[in-house]
Coordinates of C-alpha atoms and ligand atoms in Angstrom, one line a residue:
M16 CA 0.0 38.4 -2.6
K17 CA 3.6 39.7 -2.5
S18 CA 4.7 38.0 0.7
F19 CA 3.9 34.7 2.4
N20 CA 5.3 35.8 5.8
N21 CA 2.7 35.4 8.6
K22 CA 0.1 34.1 6.1
V23 CA -1.7 30.8 6.6
A24 CA -1.7 28.2 3.8
A25 CA -3.8 25.1 3.6
I26 CA -2.5 22.3 1.3
T27 CA -4.2 19.1 0.2
G28 CA -2.1 16.1 -0.8
A29 CA 0.8 17.4 1.5
G30 CA 2.1 14.0 2.2
S31 CA 4.2 13.7 -0.9
G32 CA 5.6 15.3 -4.0
M33 CA 4.7 18.9 -4.8
G34 CA 2.3 19.2 -1.8
R35 CA 5.3 18.5 0.5
T36 CA 7.8 20.8 -1.3
L37 CA 5.2 23.6 -1.4
A38 CA 4.9 23.2 2.4
Q39 CA 8.6 23.3 2.9
N40 CA 9.1 26.4 0.6
L41 CA 6.2 28.2 2.3
A42 CA 7.5 27.5 5.8
A43 CA 10.9 28.8 4.8
Q44 CA 9.1 32.1 3.9
G45 CA 7.4 32.3 7.3
C46 CA 4.0 31.0 6.2
H47 CA 2.0 29.0 8.8
L48 CA 0.6 25.7 7.5
A49 CA -2.5 23.5 7.6
L50 CA -1.7 20.3 5.9
S51 CA -3.8 17.3 4.9
D52 CA -3.5 14.1 3.0
V53 CA -5.4 10.8 2.8
N54 CA -2.1 9.1 3.4
E55 CA -1.3 9.6 7.1
A56 CA 2.2 8.1 7.0
G57 CA 3.2 10.5 4.2
L58 CA 1.7 13.4 6.0
A59 CA 3.5 12.5 9.2
E60 CA 6.8 12.5 7.2
T61 CA 6.1 16.0 5.9
V62 CA 5.3 17.3 9.4
A63 CA 8.5 15.8 10.7
L64 CA 10.5 17.6 8.0
L65 CA 9.0 20.9 9.2
K66 CA 9.7 20.4 12.9
D67 CA 12.4 23.1 13.1
S68 CA 10.7 25.4 10.6
G69 CA 9.5 28.0 13.3
V70 CA 6.0 28.2 11.8
R71 CA 2.8 26.8 13.2
V72 CA 2.0 23.5 11.4
T73 CA -1.3 21.7 11.9
H74 CA -2.3 18.5 10.1
Q75 CA -5.1 16.0 9.7
R76 CA -6.1 13.1 7.5
L77 CA -8.5 14.3 4.7
D78 CA -9.9 12.6 1.7
V79 CA -10.6 15.5 -0.7
A80 CA -13.4 13.5 -2.4
D81 CA -15.4 13.8 0.9
R82 CA -17.2 17.2 0.6
K83 CA -18.4 17.3 4.2
A84 CA -14.9 16.5 5.5
M85 CA -13.4 19.3 3.3
F86 CA -15.9 21.9 4.7
A87 CA -15.2 20.7 8.3
W88 CA -11.4 20.9 7.6
A89 CA -11.8 24.5 6.4
D90 CA -13.6 25.4 9.7
Q91 CA -10.9 23.6 11.6
V92 CA -8.1 25.5 9.9
V93 CA -9.7 28.9 10.8
A94 CA -10.3 27.6 14.4
D95 CA -6.6 26.6 14.7
H96 CA -4.9 29.5 12.9
G97 CA -7.4 32.4 13.2
K98 CA -7.5 32.8 9.4
V99 CA -6.5 31.2 6.1
N100 CA -5.1 33.0 3.1
L101 CA -4.1 30.3 0.7
I102 CA -5.7 27.0 -0.4
F103 CA -3.6 24.7 -2.6
N104 CA -6.0 22.1 -4.1
N105 CA -3.0 19.9 -5.0
A106 CA -4.1 16.3 -4.2
G107 CA -4.3 14.1 -7.3
V108 CA -4.1 10.6 -8.7
G109 CA -3.4 9.0 -12.1
L110 CA -5.0 6.3 -14.2
A111 CA -3.9 4.6 -17.4
A112 CA -6.7 2.9 -19.3
T113 CA -8.3 2.9 -22.7
V114 CA -11.7 4.6 -23.1
E115 CA -13.1 1.2 -24.2
G116 CA -11.7 -0.9 -21.4
M117 CA -11.7 1.6 -18.5
K118 CA -13.7 0.5 -15.4
I119 CA -16.3 3.1 -14.5
E120 CA -15.2 2.7 -10.8
D121 CA -11.7 3.8 -11.7
F122 CA -13.0 6.7 -13.7
E123 CA -15.2 7.8 -10.8
W124 CA -12.4 7.4 -8.3
L125 CA -10.1 9.7 -10.2
M126 CA -12.8 12.3 -11.0
N127 CA -13.8 12.4 -7.3
I128 CA -10.3 13.3 -6.3
N129 CA -8.8 15.3 -9.2
F130 CA -12.0 17.3 -10.1
W131 CA -14.5 17.2 -7.3
G132 CA -11.7 17.5 -4.7
V133 CA -10.7 20.8 -6.3
V134 CA -14.3 22.0 -6.4
H135 CA -14.9 21.1 -2.8
G136 CA -11.7 22.8 -1.7
T137 CA -12.5 25.9 -3.7
Q138 CA -16.0 26.3 -2.3
A139 CA -15.1 25.4 1.3
F140 CA -12.2 27.9 1.5
L141 CA -13.4 30.8 -0.7
P142 CA -15.6 32.5 2.0
K143 CA -12.8 32.1 4.5
L144 CA -10.2 33.6 2.2
K145 CA -12.6 36.6 1.6
A146 CA -13.0 37.0 5.3
A147 CA -9.1 37.1 5.7
G148 CA -9.1 40.1 3.3
E149 CA -6.3 38.7 1.2
G150 CA -6.5 35.3 -0.4
H151 CA -5.4 33.0 -3.2
I152 CA -6.7 29.7 -4.6
I153 CA -4.2 27.5 -6.4
N154 CA -5.7 24.7 -8.3
T155 CA -3.5 22.0 -9.8
S156 CA -4.4 21.0 -13.3
S157 CA -1.6 19.6 -15.6
L158 CA 0.1 19.9 -18.9
F159 CA -2.5 17.1 -19.5
G160 CA -5.2 19.8 -18.9
L161 CA -3.9 21.5 -22.1
L162 CA -3.3 18.7 -24.5
A163 CA -4.1 15.0 -24.8
V164 CA -2.3 11.6 -25.1
P165 CA -3.6 8.1 -25.5
S166 CA -4.4 6.1 -22.3
Q167 CA -5.1 9.2 -20.2
S168 CA -8.7 10.1 -21.1
A169 CA -9.9 10.1 -17.5
Y170 CA -7.0 12.1 -16.3
H171 CA -7.4 14.6 -19.1
A172 CA -11.2 14.9 -18.4
S173 CA -10.4 15.8 -14.8
K174 CA -7.5 18.2 -15.6
F175 CA -9.2 20.0 -18.5
A176 CA -12.2 20.4 -16.1
V177 CA -10.0 21.9 -13.4
R178 CA -8.6 24.3 -16.0
G179 CA -12.1 25.5 -17.1
F180 CA -13.4 25.7 -13.6
T181 CA -10.4 27.7 -12.4
E182 CA -10.2 30.1 -15.4
S183 CA -13.9 30.9 -14.9
L184 CA -13.4 31.3 -11.1
R185 CA -10.5 33.8 -11.7
Q186 CA -12.8 35.9 -14.0
E187 CA -15.5 36.0 -11.3
L188 CA -13.0 36.9 -8.6
D189 CA -11.5 39.7 -10.7
M190 CA -15.0 41.0 -11.6
T191 CA -16.1 41.2 -7.9
D192 CA -12.7 42.7 -6.7
C193 CA -13.1 40.6 -3.5
G194 CA -9.4 40.4 -2.4
V195 CA -9.1 36.8 -3.5
S196 CA -7.4 35.6 -6.7
A197 CA -6.8 32.2 -8.4
T198 CA -4.0 30.5 -10.4
C199 CA -4.3 27.4 -12.4
V200 CA -1.1 25.2 -12.3
H201 CA 0.0 23.1 -15.3
P202 CA 3.0 21.0 -14.4
G203 CA 4.9 18.9 -17.0
G204 CA 6.7 15.8 -15.8
I205 CA 7.7 16.3 -12.2
K206 CA 9.8 13.9 -10.2
T207 CA 7.2 12.7 -7.6
A208 CA 5.3 9.5 -6.6
I209 CA 2.4 10.2 -8.9
A210 CA 3.1 7.3 -11.4
R211 CA 3.7 4.9 -8.5
N212 CA 0.4 5.9 -7.0
S213 CA -1.5 5.5 -10.3
R214 CA -3.8 2.8 -11.3
M215 CA -2.6 0.9 -14.5
D216 CA -5.3 -1.0 -16.3
A217 CA -4.5 -4.0 -18.6
S218 CA -6.7 -2.4 -21.3
I219 CA -3.7 -0.3 -22.4
Q220 CA -2.2 -3.5 -23.9
A221 CA -4.5 -2.7 -26.9
L222 CA -2.3 0.4 -27.4
G223 CA 0.9 -1.6 -27.3
M224 CA 1.6 -0.6 -23.7
D225 CA 2.4 -2.8 -20.8
E226 CA 0.5 -1.9 -17.6
K227 CA 3.4 -3.3 -15.5
K228 CA 6.0 -1.1 -17.1
A229 CA 3.9 2.0 -17.9
G230 CA 4.6 3.7 -14.5
K231 CA 8.4 3.4 -15.0
K232 CA 8.0 4.6 -18.6
F233 CA 6.0 7.7 -17.5
E234 CA 8.7 8.4 -14.9
Q235 CA 11.4 8.6 -17.6
N236 CA 9.7 11.8 -18.7
F237 CA 9.8 13.4 -15.3
I238 CA 12.5 16.0 -15.7
T239 CA 11.7 18.8 -13.1
T240 CA 12.3 18.3 -9.4
A241 CA 9.4 18.8 -7.0
E242 CA 11.4 21.5 -5.2
K243 CA 11.9 23.5 -8.5
A244 CA 8.2 23.0 -9.3
A245 CA 7.1 24.5 -5.9
A246 CA 9.4 27.5 -6.4
I247 CA 7.9 28.2 -9.8
I248 CA 4.3 27.8 -8.5
L249 CA 4.9 30.2 -5.6
K250 CA 6.6 32.8 -7.8
A251 CA 3.5 32.7 -10.1
V252 CA 1.2 33.2 -7.1
Q253 CA 3.3 36.3 -6.1
K254 CA 3.0 37.6 -9.6
N255 CA -0.8 36.8 -9.6
D256 CA -0.5 34.8 -12.8
R257 CA -3.7 33.3 -14.1
R258 CA -1.8 30.1 -15.3
V259 CA 1.6 28.7 -14.7
L260 CA 3.4 26.2 -16.9
V261 CA 5.9 24.2 -14.8
G262 CA 9.0 22.9 -16.5
P263 CA 10.4 23.2 -20.0
D264 CA 8.4 20.2 -21.3
A265 CA 5.1 21.9 -20.3
K266 CA 6.2 25.2 -22.1
M267 CA 7.3 23.4 -25.3
L268 CA 4.3 21.0 -25.6
D269 CA 1.8 23.8 -24.8
K270 CA 3.3 25.8 -27.7
L271 CA 3.1 22.7 -30.0
A272 CA -0.6 22.1 -29.1
R273 CA -1.5 25.8 -29.8
L274 CA 0.5 26.0 -33.0
A275 CA -0.8 22.7 -34.4
P276 CA -4.0 21.8 -32.7
S277 CA -5.0 19.2 -35.3
A278 CA -1.6 17.8 -36.0
Y279 CA -0.2 17.5 -32.5
P280 CA -2.3 14.4 -31.4
R281 CA -0.9 12.4 -34.3
V282 CA 2.7 13.4 -33.5
L283 CA 2.3 12.6 -29.7
A284 CA 0.6 9.3 -30.4
K285 CA 3.5 8.2 -32.7
L286 CA 6.1 9.3 -30.1
I287 CA 4.3 7.3 -27.4
K288 CA 4.0 4.2 -29.5
R289 CA 7.8 4.1 -29.9
Ligands
NAD314 N1 4.2 14.7 -11.1 C1 3.8 15.1 -12.3 O1 4.4 14.8 -13.3 C2 2.5 15.9 -12.4 C3 2.2 16.5 -13.6 C4 1.1 17.3 -13.8 C5 0.2 17.4 -12.7 N2 0.4 16.8 -11.5 C6 -0.5 17.0 -10.4 O2 0.2 17.5 -9.3 C7 -0.6 17.2 -8.1 C8 0.4 16.7 -7.0 O3 0.8 15.4 -7.4 P1 2.4 14.9 -7.2 O4 3.0 14.8 -8.6 O5 3.0 15.7 -6.2 O6 2.1 13.4 -6.8 P2 2.3 12.5 -5.4 O7 1.6 11.2 -5.7 O8 3.7 12.6 -5.0 O9 1.4 13.4 -4.4 C9 0.0 13.4 -4.4 C10 -0.6 13.3 -3.0 O10 -2.0 13.4 -3.1 C11 -2.5 12.5 -2.1 N3 -3.9 12.0 -2.4 C12 -4.3 11.1 -3.3 N4 -5.6 10.9 -3.2 C13 -6.0 11.7 -2.2 C14 -7.3 12.0 -1.6 N5 -8.4 11.3 -2.0 N6 -7.4 12.9 -0.7 C15 -6.3 13.6 -0.2 N7 -5.1 13.3 -0.7 C16 -4.9 12.4 -1.7 C17 -1.5 11.3 -2.1 O11 -1.6 10.5 -0.9 C18 -0.2 12.0 -2.3 O12 0.4 12.3 -1.0 C19 -1.7 16.2 -8.5 O13 -2.9 16.9 -8.7 C20 -1.2 15.7 -9.9 O14 -2.2 15.3 -10.7 C21 1.6 16.0 -11.3

Protein backbone atom coordinates (compact mmCIF):
# COMPACT_ATOMS: atom_id res chain seq x y z
CA MET A 1 0.00 0.00 0.00
CA LYS A 2 1.84 3.07 -1.25
CA SER A 3 -0.60 5.72 -0.04
CA PHE A 4 -2.94 5.95 2.95
CA ASN A 5 -4.97 8.77 1.43
CA ASN A 6 -8.69 7.92 1.42
CA LYS A 7 -8.04 4.49 2.93
CA VAL A 8 -9.78 3.32 6.11
CA ALA A 9 -7.72 2.08 9.07
CA ALA A 10 -8.99 0.30 12.19
CA ILE A 11 -6.76 0.54 15.27
CA THR A 12 -7.12 -1.32 18.58
CA GLY A 13 -5.62 0.19 21.74
CA ALA A 14 -5.99 3.66 20.16
CA GLY A 15 -6.47 5.41 23.51
CA SER A 16 -2.76 5.74 24.30
CA GLY A 17 0.82 5.32 23.12
CA MET A 18 1.50 3.96 19.66
CA GLY A 19 -2.20 3.38 18.89
CA ARG A 20 -2.77 7.11 19.35
CA THR A 21 0.30 8.24 17.35
CA LEU A 22 -0.54 5.81 14.54
CA ALA A 23 -4.00 7.41 14.38
CA GLN A 24 -2.54 10.93 14.30
CA ASN A 25 0.03 10.07 11.62
CA LEU A 26 -2.55 8.27 9.44
CA ALA A 27 -5.02 11.15 9.76
CA ALA A 28 -2.31 13.58 8.62
CA GLN A 29 -1.95 11.39 5.50
CA GLY A 30 -5.69 11.54 4.75
CA CYS A 31 -6.62 8.13 6.13
CA HIS A 32 -10.09 7.72 7.70
CA LEU A 33 -10.10 6.05 11.11
CA ALA A 34 -12.07 3.53 13.16
CA LEU A 35 -10.62 3.59 16.65
CA SER A 36 -11.21 1.34 19.64
CA ASP A 37 -9.87 0.83 23.15
CA VAL A 38 -11.07 -0.73 26.40
CA ASN A 39 -10.20 2.60 28.08
CA GLU A 40 -12.96 5.01 27.02
CA ALA A 41 -11.35 8.08 28.61
CA GLY A 42 -8.09 7.53 26.70
CA LEU A 43 -10.01 6.90 23.50
CA ALA A 44 -11.98 10.14 23.93
CA GLU A 45 -8.67 12.02 24.33
CA THR A 46 -7.39 10.55 21.05
CA VAL A 47 -10.62 11.47 19.27
CA ALA A 48 -10.39 15.04 20.64
CA LEU A 49 -6.84 15.34 19.29
CA LEU A 50 -8.17 14.43 15.83
CA LYS A 51 -11.09 16.85 15.76
CA ASP A 52 -9.59 19.18 13.13
CA SER A 53 -7.94 16.40 11.12
CA GLY A 54 -10.42 16.53 8.23
CA VAL A 55 -10.80 12.75 8.10
CA ARG A 56 -13.79 10.68 9.25
CA VAL A 57 -13.18 9.28 12.74
CA THR A 58 -15.44 6.71 14.40
CA HIS A 59 -14.76 5.15 17.76
CA GLN A 60 -16.10 2.65 20.24
CA ARG A 61 -15.15 0.81 23.42
CA LEU A 62 -13.77 -2.63 22.59
CA ASP A 63 -12.08 -5.30 24.68
CA VAL A 64 -9.90 -7.17 22.14
CA ALA A 65 -10.16 -10.33 24.27
CA ASP A 66 -13.88 -10.49 23.42
CA ARG A 67 -14.04 -12.40 20.12
CA LYS A 68 -17.73 -11.72 19.50
CA ALA A 69 -17.28 -7.99 20.12
CA MET A 70 -14.30 -7.91 17.74
CA PHE A 71 -16.34 -9.46 14.90
CA ALA A 72 -19.23 -7.06 15.62
CA TRP A 73 -16.79 -4.11 15.51
CA ALA A 74 -15.41 -5.24 12.12
CA ASP A 75 -19.01 -5.28 10.77
CA GLN A 76 -19.62 -1.84 12.29
CA VAL A 77 -16.48 -0.36 10.73
CA VAL A 78 -17.60 -1.43 7.23
CA ALA A 79 -21.15 -0.21 7.94
CA ASP A 80 -19.77 3.21 9.02
CA HIS A 81 -17.00 3.69 6.45
CA GLY A 82 -18.10 1.51 3.50
CA LYS A 83 -14.80 -0.44 3.57
CA VAL A 84 -11.72 -1.13 5.67
CA ASN A 85 -8.14 -1.39 4.34
CA LEU A 86 -5.93 -1.65 7.41
CA ILE A 87 -6.22 -3.32 10.80
CA PHE A 88 -3.63 -2.46 13.45
CA ASN A 89 -3.82 -5.16 16.15
CA ASN A 90 -1.95 -2.92 18.56
CA ALA A 91 -3.64 -3.25 21.99
CA GLY A 92 -1.38 -4.85 24.56
CA VAL A 93 -0.52 -5.14 28.27
CA GLY A 94 2.51 -6.14 30.35
CA LEU A 95 3.15 -8.42 33.31
CA ALA A 96 6.26 -8.91 35.42
CA ALA A 97 6.26 -12.20 37.37
CA THR A 98 8.40 -15.29 37.77
CA VAL A 99 7.26 -18.53 36.12
CA GLU A 100 7.14 -20.14 39.55
CA GLY A 101 5.15 -17.39 41.26
CA MET A 102 2.93 -16.12 38.43
CA LYS A 103 -0.83 -16.27 39.03
CA ILE A 104 -2.55 -18.20 36.26
CA GLU A 105 -5.26 -15.49 36.15
CA ASP A 106 -2.61 -12.88 35.29
CA PHE A 107 -1.09 -15.13 32.60
CA GLU A 108 -4.53 -15.75 31.05
CA TRP A 109 -5.44 -12.03 31.22
CA LEU A 110 -2.30 -11.15 29.27
CA MET A 111 -2.63 -13.96 26.68
CA ASN A 112 -6.29 -13.07 26.07
CA ILE A 113 -5.28 -9.52 25.13
CA ASN A 114 -1.79 -9.78 23.60
CA PHE A 115 -2.24 -13.06 21.70
CA TRP A 116 -5.94 -13.87 21.32
CA GLY A 117 -6.74 -10.20 20.69
CA VAL A 118 -4.43 -10.31 17.67
CA VAL A 119 -5.96 -13.58 16.44
CA HIS A 120 -9.52 -12.24 16.80
CA GLY A 121 -8.61 -8.98 15.05
CA THR A 122 -6.89 -10.78 12.18
CA GLN A 123 -9.72 -13.26 11.59
CA ALA A 124 -12.50 -10.68 11.96
CA PHE A 125 -10.97 -8.18 9.54
CA LEU A 126 -9.26 -10.39 6.92
CA PRO A 127 -12.42 -11.10 4.83
CA LYS A 128 -13.25 -7.38 4.88
CA LEU A 129 -9.74 -6.37 3.77
CA LYS A 130 -9.99 -8.87 0.92
CA ALA A 131 -13.37 -7.41 -0.07
CA ALA A 132 -11.78 -3.92 -0.19
CA GLY A 133 -9.30 -5.21 -2.80
CA GLU A 134 -6.29 -3.67 -1.02
CA GLY A 135 -5.50 -4.45 2.59
CA HIS A 136 -2.81 -4.77 5.24
CA ILE A 137 -2.75 -6.45 8.67
CA ILE A 138 -0.30 -4.95 11.16
CA ASN A 139 0.26 -7.12 14.23
CA THR A 140 2.26 -5.77 17.16
CA SER A 141 4.74 -8.20 18.63
CA SER A 142 7.81 -6.77 20.40
CA LEU A 143 11.58 -6.96 20.65
CA PHE A 144 10.42 -9.38 23.36
CA GLY A 145 9.00 -11.54 20.56
CA LEU A 146 12.58 -12.06 19.36
CA LEU A 147 14.53 -12.60 22.58
CA ALA A 148 13.86 -13.25 26.26
CA VAL A 149 14.65 -11.64 29.63
CA PRO A 150 13.77 -12.79 33.17
CA SER A 151 10.35 -11.85 34.68
CA GLN A 152 8.71 -11.53 31.24
CA SER A 153 7.82 -15.17 30.46
CA ALA A 154 4.10 -14.50 29.88
CA TYR A 155 4.78 -11.42 27.75
CA HIS A 156 7.37 -13.37 25.72
CA ALA A 157 4.93 -16.27 25.26
CA SER A 158 2.35 -13.86 23.84
CA LYS A 159 4.73 -11.89 21.63
CA PHE A 160 6.67 -14.90 20.27
CA ALA A 161 3.23 -16.35 19.45
CA VAL A 162 2.16 -13.17 17.62
CA ARG A 163 5.36 -13.35 15.60
CA GLY A 164 4.86 -16.99 14.53
CA PHE A 165 1.19 -16.40 13.80
CA THR A 166 1.93 -13.31 11.69
CA GLU A 167 4.88 -14.78 9.76
CA SER A 168 2.75 -17.80 8.80
CA LEU A 169 -0.18 -15.51 7.93
CA ARG A 170 2.06 -13.45 5.63
CA GLN A 171 3.20 -16.60 3.81
CA GLU A 172 -0.42 -17.65 3.26
CA LEU A 173 -1.41 -14.18 2.02
CA ASP A 174 1.54 -14.10 -0.41
CA MET A 175 0.76 -17.62 -1.69
CA THR A 176 -2.88 -16.79 -2.38
CA ASP A 177 -2.13 -13.37 -3.96
CA CYS A 178 -5.30 -11.99 -2.39
CA GLY A 179 -4.48 -8.27 -2.28
CA VAL A 180 -3.87 -8.36 1.47
CA SER A 181 -0.46 -8.36 3.17
CA ALA A 182 0.84 -8.49 6.75
CA THR A 183 3.63 -6.93 8.79
CA CYS A 184 4.88 -7.98 12.21
CA VAL A 185 6.00 -5.06 14.41
CA HIS A 186 8.85 -5.46 16.92
CA PRO A 187 9.25 -2.28 18.98
CA GLY A 188 12.15 -1.83 21.41
CA GLY A 189 11.58 0.49 24.37
CA ILE A 190 9.01 3.10 23.33
CA LYS A 191 7.94 6.04 25.54
CA THR A 192 4.31 5.07 26.25
CA ALA A 193 2.12 4.13 29.22
CA ILE A 194 2.77 0.37 28.86
CA ALA A 195 4.85 0.00 32.04
CA ARG A 196 2.33 2.05 34.07
CA ASN A 197 -0.50 -0.17 32.76
CA SER A 198 1.39 -3.39 33.54
CA ARG A 199 0.81 -5.79 36.41
CA MET A 200 3.84 -6.21 38.67
CA ASP A 201 3.85 -9.35 40.81
CA ALA A 202 5.77 -9.60 44.10
CA SER A 203 7.27 -12.91 42.90
CA ILE A 204 9.96 -10.90 41.04
CA GLN A 205 11.60 -10.20 44.43
CA ALA A 206 13.11 -13.68 44.01
CA LEU A 207 15.08 -12.18 41.07
CA GLY A 208 16.30 -9.23 43.14
CA MET A 209 13.65 -6.92 41.61
CA ASP A 210 11.20 -4.66 43.43
CA GLU A 211 7.67 -4.80 42.02
CA LYS A 212 7.04 -1.22 43.17
CA LYS A 213 10.05 0.13 41.27
CA ALA A 214 10.06 -2.25 38.28
CA GLY A 215 7.81 -0.04 36.12
CA LYS A 216 10.06 3.02 36.55
CA LYS A 217 13.13 0.85 35.87
CA PHE A 218 11.60 -0.47 32.64
CA GLU A 219 10.78 3.09 31.58
CA GLN A 220 14.45 4.07 31.86
CA ASN A 221 15.01 1.87 28.80
CA PHE A 222 12.30 3.56 26.72
CA ILE A 223 14.34 5.58 24.25
CA THR A 224 12.13 6.05 21.17
CA THR A 225 9.12 8.38 21.10
CA ALA A 226 5.71 6.99 20.18
CA GLU A 227 5.56 9.52 17.30
CA LYS A 228 8.82 8.21 15.82
CA ALA A 229 7.62 4.62 16.31
CA ALA A 230 4.41 5.30 14.37
CA ALA A 231 6.36 6.88 11.51
CA ILE A 232 8.70 3.85 11.31
CA ILE A 233 5.77 1.39 11.39
CA LEU A 234 3.86 3.21 8.63
CA LYS A 235 6.96 3.40 6.39
CA ALA A 236 7.34 -0.37 6.80
CA VAL A 237 3.71 -0.91 5.76
CA GLN A 238 4.29 1.22 2.64
CA LYS A 239 7.39 -0.85 1.82
CA ASN A 240 5.41 -4.05 2.49
CA ASP A 241 8.08 -5.27 4.95
CA ARG A 242 7.44 -8.61 6.63
CA ARG A 243 8.87 -7.39 9.92
CA VAL A 244 9.88 -4.05 11.31
CA LEU A 245 12.29 -3.43 14.18
CA VAL A 246 11.42 -0.15 15.88
CA GLY A 247 14.27 1.76 17.54
CA PRO A 248 18.05 1.32 17.74
CA ASP A 249 17.76 -0.93 20.83
CA ALA A 250 15.52 -3.37 18.91
CA LYS A 251 17.99 -3.47 16.00
CA MET A 252 21.03 -3.95 18.22
CA LEU A 253 19.57 -6.58 20.56
CA ASP A 254 18.01 -8.53 17.67
CA LYS A 255 21.51 -8.77 16.15
CA LEU A 256 22.96 -9.90 19.49
CA ALA A 257 20.33 -12.65 19.88
CA ARG A 258 20.93 -13.93 16.34
CA LEU A 259 24.74 -13.81 16.57
CA ALA A 260 24.89 -15.41 20.04
CA PRO A 261 21.66 -17.35 20.60
CA SER A 262 23.08 -19.37 23.51
CA ALA A 263 25.17 -16.63 25.13
CA TYR A 264 22.77 -13.66 24.96
CA PRO A 265 20.41 -14.87 27.76
CA ARG A 266 23.30 -14.92 30.26
CA VAL A 267 24.49 -11.46 29.18
CA LEU A 268 21.01 -9.91 29.46
CA ALA A 269 20.24 -11.58 32.80
CA LYS A 270 23.49 -10.13 34.21
CA LEU A 271 22.72 -6.66 32.87
CA ILE A 272 19.21 -6.76 34.36
CA LYS A 273 20.46 -7.87 37.77
CA ARG A 274 22.71 -4.78 38.02
N1 LIG B 1 6.09 0.66 24.77
C1 LIG B 1 6.98 -0.29 24.51
O1 LIG B 1 8.14 -0.18 24.91
C2 LIG B 1 6.57 -1.51 23.71
C3 LIG B 1 7.61 -2.35 23.26
C4 LIG B 1 7.25 -3.48 22.51
C5 LIG B 1 5.93 -3.73 22.20
N2 LIG B 1 4.94 -2.90 22.65
C6 LIG B 1 3.56 -3.21 22.28
O2 LIG B 1 3.01 -2.08 21.60
C7 LIG B 1 1.58 -2.14 21.72
C8 LIG B 1 1.06 -0.77 22.11
O3 LIG B 1 1.45 -0.49 23.43
P1 LIG B 1 1.93 0.96 23.94
O4 LIG B 1 3.37 0.84 24.24
O5 LIG B 1 1.45 2.00 23.05
O6 LIG B 1 1.21 0.98 25.38
P2 LIG B 1 0.02 1.86 26.00
O7 LIG B 1 -0.24 1.26 27.34
O8 LIG B 1 0.36 3.30 25.92
O9 LIG B 1 -1.21 1.56 25.01
C9 LIG B 1 -1.85 0.31 24.97
C10 LIG B 1 -3.34 0.54 24.82
O10 LIG B 1 -3.98 -0.76 24.77
C11 LIG B 1 -5.18 -0.65 25.50
N3 LIG B 1 -5.67 -1.95 25.96
C12 LIG B 1 -5.24 -2.68 27.02
N4 LIG B 1 -6.00 -3.78 27.17
C13 LIG B 1 -6.93 -3.74 26.20
C14 LIG B 1 -8.01 -4.58 25.83
N5 LIG B 1 -8.30 -5.68 26.54
N6 LIG B 1 -8.75 -4.25 24.75
C15 LIG B 1 -8.50 -3.12 24.07
N7 LIG B 1 -7.51 -2.27 24.37
C16 LIG B 1 -6.73 -2.58 25.42
C17 LIG B 1 -4.86 0.27 26.67
O11 LIG B 1 -6.04 0.82 27.25
C18 LIG B 1 -3.97 1.30 25.99
O12 LIG B 1 -4.73 2.40 25.52
C19 LIG B 1 1.28 -3.25 22.74
O13 LIG B 1 0.90 -4.42 22.05
C20 LIG B 1 2.62 -3.46 23.43
O14 LIG B 1 2.74 -4.75 23.96
C21 LIG B 1 5.24 -1.80 23.39
